[in-house]
mmCIF file of C-alpha atoms in Angstrom:
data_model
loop_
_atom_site.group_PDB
_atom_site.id
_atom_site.type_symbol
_atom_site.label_atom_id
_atom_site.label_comp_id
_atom_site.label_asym_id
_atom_site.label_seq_id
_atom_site.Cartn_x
_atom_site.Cartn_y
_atom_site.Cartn_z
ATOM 1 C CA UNK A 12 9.039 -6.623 29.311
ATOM 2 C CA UNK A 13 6.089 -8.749 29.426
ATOM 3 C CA UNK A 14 2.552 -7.239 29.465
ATOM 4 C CA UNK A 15 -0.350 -7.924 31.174
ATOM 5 C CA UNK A 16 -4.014 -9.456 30.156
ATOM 6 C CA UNK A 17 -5.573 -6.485 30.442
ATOM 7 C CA UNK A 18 -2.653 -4.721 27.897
ATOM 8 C CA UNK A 19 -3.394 -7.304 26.029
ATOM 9 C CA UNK A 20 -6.646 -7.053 25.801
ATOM 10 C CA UNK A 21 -6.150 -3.041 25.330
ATOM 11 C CA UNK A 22 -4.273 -3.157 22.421
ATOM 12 C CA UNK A 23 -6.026 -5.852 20.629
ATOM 13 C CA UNK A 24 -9.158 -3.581 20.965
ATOM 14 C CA UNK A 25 -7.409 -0.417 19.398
ATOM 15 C CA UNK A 26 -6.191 -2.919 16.732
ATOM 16 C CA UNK A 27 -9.631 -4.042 15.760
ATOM 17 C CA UNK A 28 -10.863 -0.135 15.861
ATOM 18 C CA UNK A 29 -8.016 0.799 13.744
ATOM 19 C CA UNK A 30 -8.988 -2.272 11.128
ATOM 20 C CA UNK A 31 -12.313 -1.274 10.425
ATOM 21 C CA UNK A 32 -11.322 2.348 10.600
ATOM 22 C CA UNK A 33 -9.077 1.923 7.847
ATOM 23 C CA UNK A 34 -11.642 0.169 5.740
ATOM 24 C CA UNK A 35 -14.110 2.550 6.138
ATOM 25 C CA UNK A 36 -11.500 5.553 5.027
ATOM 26 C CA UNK A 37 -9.955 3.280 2.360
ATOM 27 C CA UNK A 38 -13.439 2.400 0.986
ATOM 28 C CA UNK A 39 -14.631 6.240 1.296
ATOM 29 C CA UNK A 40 -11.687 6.709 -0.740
ATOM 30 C CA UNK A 41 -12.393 4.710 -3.689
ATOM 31 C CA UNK A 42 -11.454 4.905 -6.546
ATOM 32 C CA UNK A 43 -8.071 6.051 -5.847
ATOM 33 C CA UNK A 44 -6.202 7.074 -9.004
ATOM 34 C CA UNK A 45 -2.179 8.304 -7.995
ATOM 35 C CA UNK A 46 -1.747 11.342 -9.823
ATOM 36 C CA UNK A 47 2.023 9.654 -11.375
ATOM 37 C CA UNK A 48 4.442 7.707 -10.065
ATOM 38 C CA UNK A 49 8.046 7.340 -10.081
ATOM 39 C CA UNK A 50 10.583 4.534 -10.720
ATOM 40 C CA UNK A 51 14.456 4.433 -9.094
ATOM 41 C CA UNK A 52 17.369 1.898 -9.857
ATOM 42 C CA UNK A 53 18.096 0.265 -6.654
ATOM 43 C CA UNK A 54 21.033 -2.158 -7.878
ATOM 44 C CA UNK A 55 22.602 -4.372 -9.845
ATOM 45 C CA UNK A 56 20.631 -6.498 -11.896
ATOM 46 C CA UNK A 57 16.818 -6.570 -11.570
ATOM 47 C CA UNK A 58 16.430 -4.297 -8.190
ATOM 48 C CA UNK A 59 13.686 -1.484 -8.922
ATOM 49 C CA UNK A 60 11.057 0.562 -6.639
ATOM 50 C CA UNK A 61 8.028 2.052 -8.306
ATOM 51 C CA UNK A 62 6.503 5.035 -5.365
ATOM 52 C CA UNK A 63 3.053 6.413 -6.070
ATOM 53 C CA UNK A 64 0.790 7.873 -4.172
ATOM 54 C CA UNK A 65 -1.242 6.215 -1.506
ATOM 55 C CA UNK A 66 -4.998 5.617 -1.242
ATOM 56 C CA UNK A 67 -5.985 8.908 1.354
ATOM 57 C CA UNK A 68 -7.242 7.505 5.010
ATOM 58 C CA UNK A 69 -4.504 5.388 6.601
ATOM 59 C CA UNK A 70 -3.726 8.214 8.729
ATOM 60 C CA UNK A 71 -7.109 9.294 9.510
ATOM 61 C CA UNK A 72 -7.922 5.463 10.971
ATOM 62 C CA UNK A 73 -4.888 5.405 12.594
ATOM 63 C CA UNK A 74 -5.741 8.827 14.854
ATOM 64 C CA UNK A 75 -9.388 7.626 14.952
ATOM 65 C CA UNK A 76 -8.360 4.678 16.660
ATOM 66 C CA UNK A 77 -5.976 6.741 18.772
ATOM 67 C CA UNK A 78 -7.679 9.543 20.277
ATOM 68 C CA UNK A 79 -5.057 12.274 21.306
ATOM 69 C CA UNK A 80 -2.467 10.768 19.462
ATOM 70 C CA UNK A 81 0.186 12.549 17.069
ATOM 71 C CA UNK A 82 1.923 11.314 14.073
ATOM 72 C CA UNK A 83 3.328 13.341 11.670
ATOM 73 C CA UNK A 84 2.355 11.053 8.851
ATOM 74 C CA UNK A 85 -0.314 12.630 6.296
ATOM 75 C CA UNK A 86 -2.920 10.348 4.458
ATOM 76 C CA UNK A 87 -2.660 10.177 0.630
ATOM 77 C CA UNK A 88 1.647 10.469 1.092
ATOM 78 C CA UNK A 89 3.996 9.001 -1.251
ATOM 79 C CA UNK A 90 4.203 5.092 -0.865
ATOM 80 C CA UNK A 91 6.457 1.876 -2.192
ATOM 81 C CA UNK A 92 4.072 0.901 -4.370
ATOM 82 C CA UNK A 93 5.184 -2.243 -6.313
ATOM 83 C CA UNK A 94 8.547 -3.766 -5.770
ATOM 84 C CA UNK A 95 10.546 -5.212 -8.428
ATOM 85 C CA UNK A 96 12.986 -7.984 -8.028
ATOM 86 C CA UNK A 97 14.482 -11.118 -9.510
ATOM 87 C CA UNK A 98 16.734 -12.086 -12.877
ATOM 88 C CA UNK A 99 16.206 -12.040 -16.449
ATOM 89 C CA UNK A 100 13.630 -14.729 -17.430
ATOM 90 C CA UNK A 101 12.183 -14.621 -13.396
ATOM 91 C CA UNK A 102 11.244 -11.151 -12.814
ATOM 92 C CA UNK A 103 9.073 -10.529 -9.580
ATOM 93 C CA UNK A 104 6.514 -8.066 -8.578
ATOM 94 C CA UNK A 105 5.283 -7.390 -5.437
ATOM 95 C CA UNK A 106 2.571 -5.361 -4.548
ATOM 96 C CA UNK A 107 2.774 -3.346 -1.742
ATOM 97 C CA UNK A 108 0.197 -0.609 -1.903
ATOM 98 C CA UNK A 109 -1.767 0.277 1.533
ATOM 99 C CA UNK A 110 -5.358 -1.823 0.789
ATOM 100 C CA UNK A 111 -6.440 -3.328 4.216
ATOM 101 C CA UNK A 112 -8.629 -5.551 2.003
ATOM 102 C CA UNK A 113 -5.411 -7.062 1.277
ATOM 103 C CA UNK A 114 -3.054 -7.422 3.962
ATOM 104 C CA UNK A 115 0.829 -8.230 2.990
ATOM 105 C CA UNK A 116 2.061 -9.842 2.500
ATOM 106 C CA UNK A 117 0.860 -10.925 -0.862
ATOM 107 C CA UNK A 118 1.286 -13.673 -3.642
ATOM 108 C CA UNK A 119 4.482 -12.453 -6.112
ATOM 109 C CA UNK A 120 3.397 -11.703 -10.140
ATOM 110 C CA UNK A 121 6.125 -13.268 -12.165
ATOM 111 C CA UNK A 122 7.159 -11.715 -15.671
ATOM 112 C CA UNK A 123 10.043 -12.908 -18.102
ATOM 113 C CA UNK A 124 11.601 -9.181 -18.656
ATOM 114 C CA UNK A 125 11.083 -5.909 -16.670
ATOM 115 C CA UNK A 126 9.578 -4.128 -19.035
ATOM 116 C CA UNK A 127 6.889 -6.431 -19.050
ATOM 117 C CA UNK A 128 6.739 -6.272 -15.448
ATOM 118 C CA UNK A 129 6.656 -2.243 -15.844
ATOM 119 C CA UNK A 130 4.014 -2.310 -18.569
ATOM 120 C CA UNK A 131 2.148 -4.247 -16.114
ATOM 121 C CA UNK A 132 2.828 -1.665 -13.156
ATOM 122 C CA UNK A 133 1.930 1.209 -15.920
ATOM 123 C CA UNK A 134 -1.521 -0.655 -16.498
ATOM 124 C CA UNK A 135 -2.504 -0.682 -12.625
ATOM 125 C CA UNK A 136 -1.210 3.097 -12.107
ATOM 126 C CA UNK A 137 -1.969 4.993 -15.375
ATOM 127 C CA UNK A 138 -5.786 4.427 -14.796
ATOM 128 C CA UNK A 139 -8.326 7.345 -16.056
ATOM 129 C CA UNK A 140 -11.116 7.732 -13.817
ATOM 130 C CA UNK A 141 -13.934 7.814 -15.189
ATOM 131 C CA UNK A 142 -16.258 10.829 -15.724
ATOM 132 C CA UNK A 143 -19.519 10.835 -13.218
ATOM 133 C CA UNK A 144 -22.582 11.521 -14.994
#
């Protein structure tokens, strides 16, 4: 199916709503602390998923951009936050929480051992917020 200019031209529009919809709601929403995370065993070898919760708004900018439309998807749901992959000695961490700031993909963080890849993960997600005056 091929589409047409003016599809094209459609969609590309909603796109760009939808972009700086979901900066505005992701901004609005900061800071963002998850309130815990999990970790699950994927494999052999070095093959773990840390899932957190995800910054509220991703929804919102999605049905802002979409007027009428319906999703069953709920802002501030359960995400893959960090991925962790890789051998003993080359342990790799990727980053995949929703931040339309930074777009995925992104550049790997490489650690000699996963536990110093999850004390690393622990540091970004076990974040007080601070107390407003």
């Amino acid at each position: 199916m091929s589409l047409t200019l003016e599809q094209k031209a459609d969609y590309a529009a909603q796109r760009a709503r939808e972009e700086v919809a979901e900066k505005h709601y992701f901004d609005e929403a900061q800071p963002h602390f998850p309130r815990g995370f999990s970790v699950s065993y994927r494999g052999e070898g070095c093959h773990w998923d840390i899932s957190a919760e995800q910054c509220p708004g991703k929804t919102s900018a999605w049905l802002f951009a979409n007027p009428g439309g319906q999703t069953t998807a709920r802002d501030g749901g359960s995400e893959r936050a960090f991925r962790i992959r890789g051998e003993p000695g080359n342990v790799v961490v990727l980053d995949e929480r929703w931040d339309p700031h930074r777009p995925l993909p992104r550049e790997a963080t490489i650690f000699k051992t996963v536990a110093m890849a999850m004390m690393w993960i622990v540091e970004e997600l076990m974040q007080i917020p601070a107390e407003k005056p």
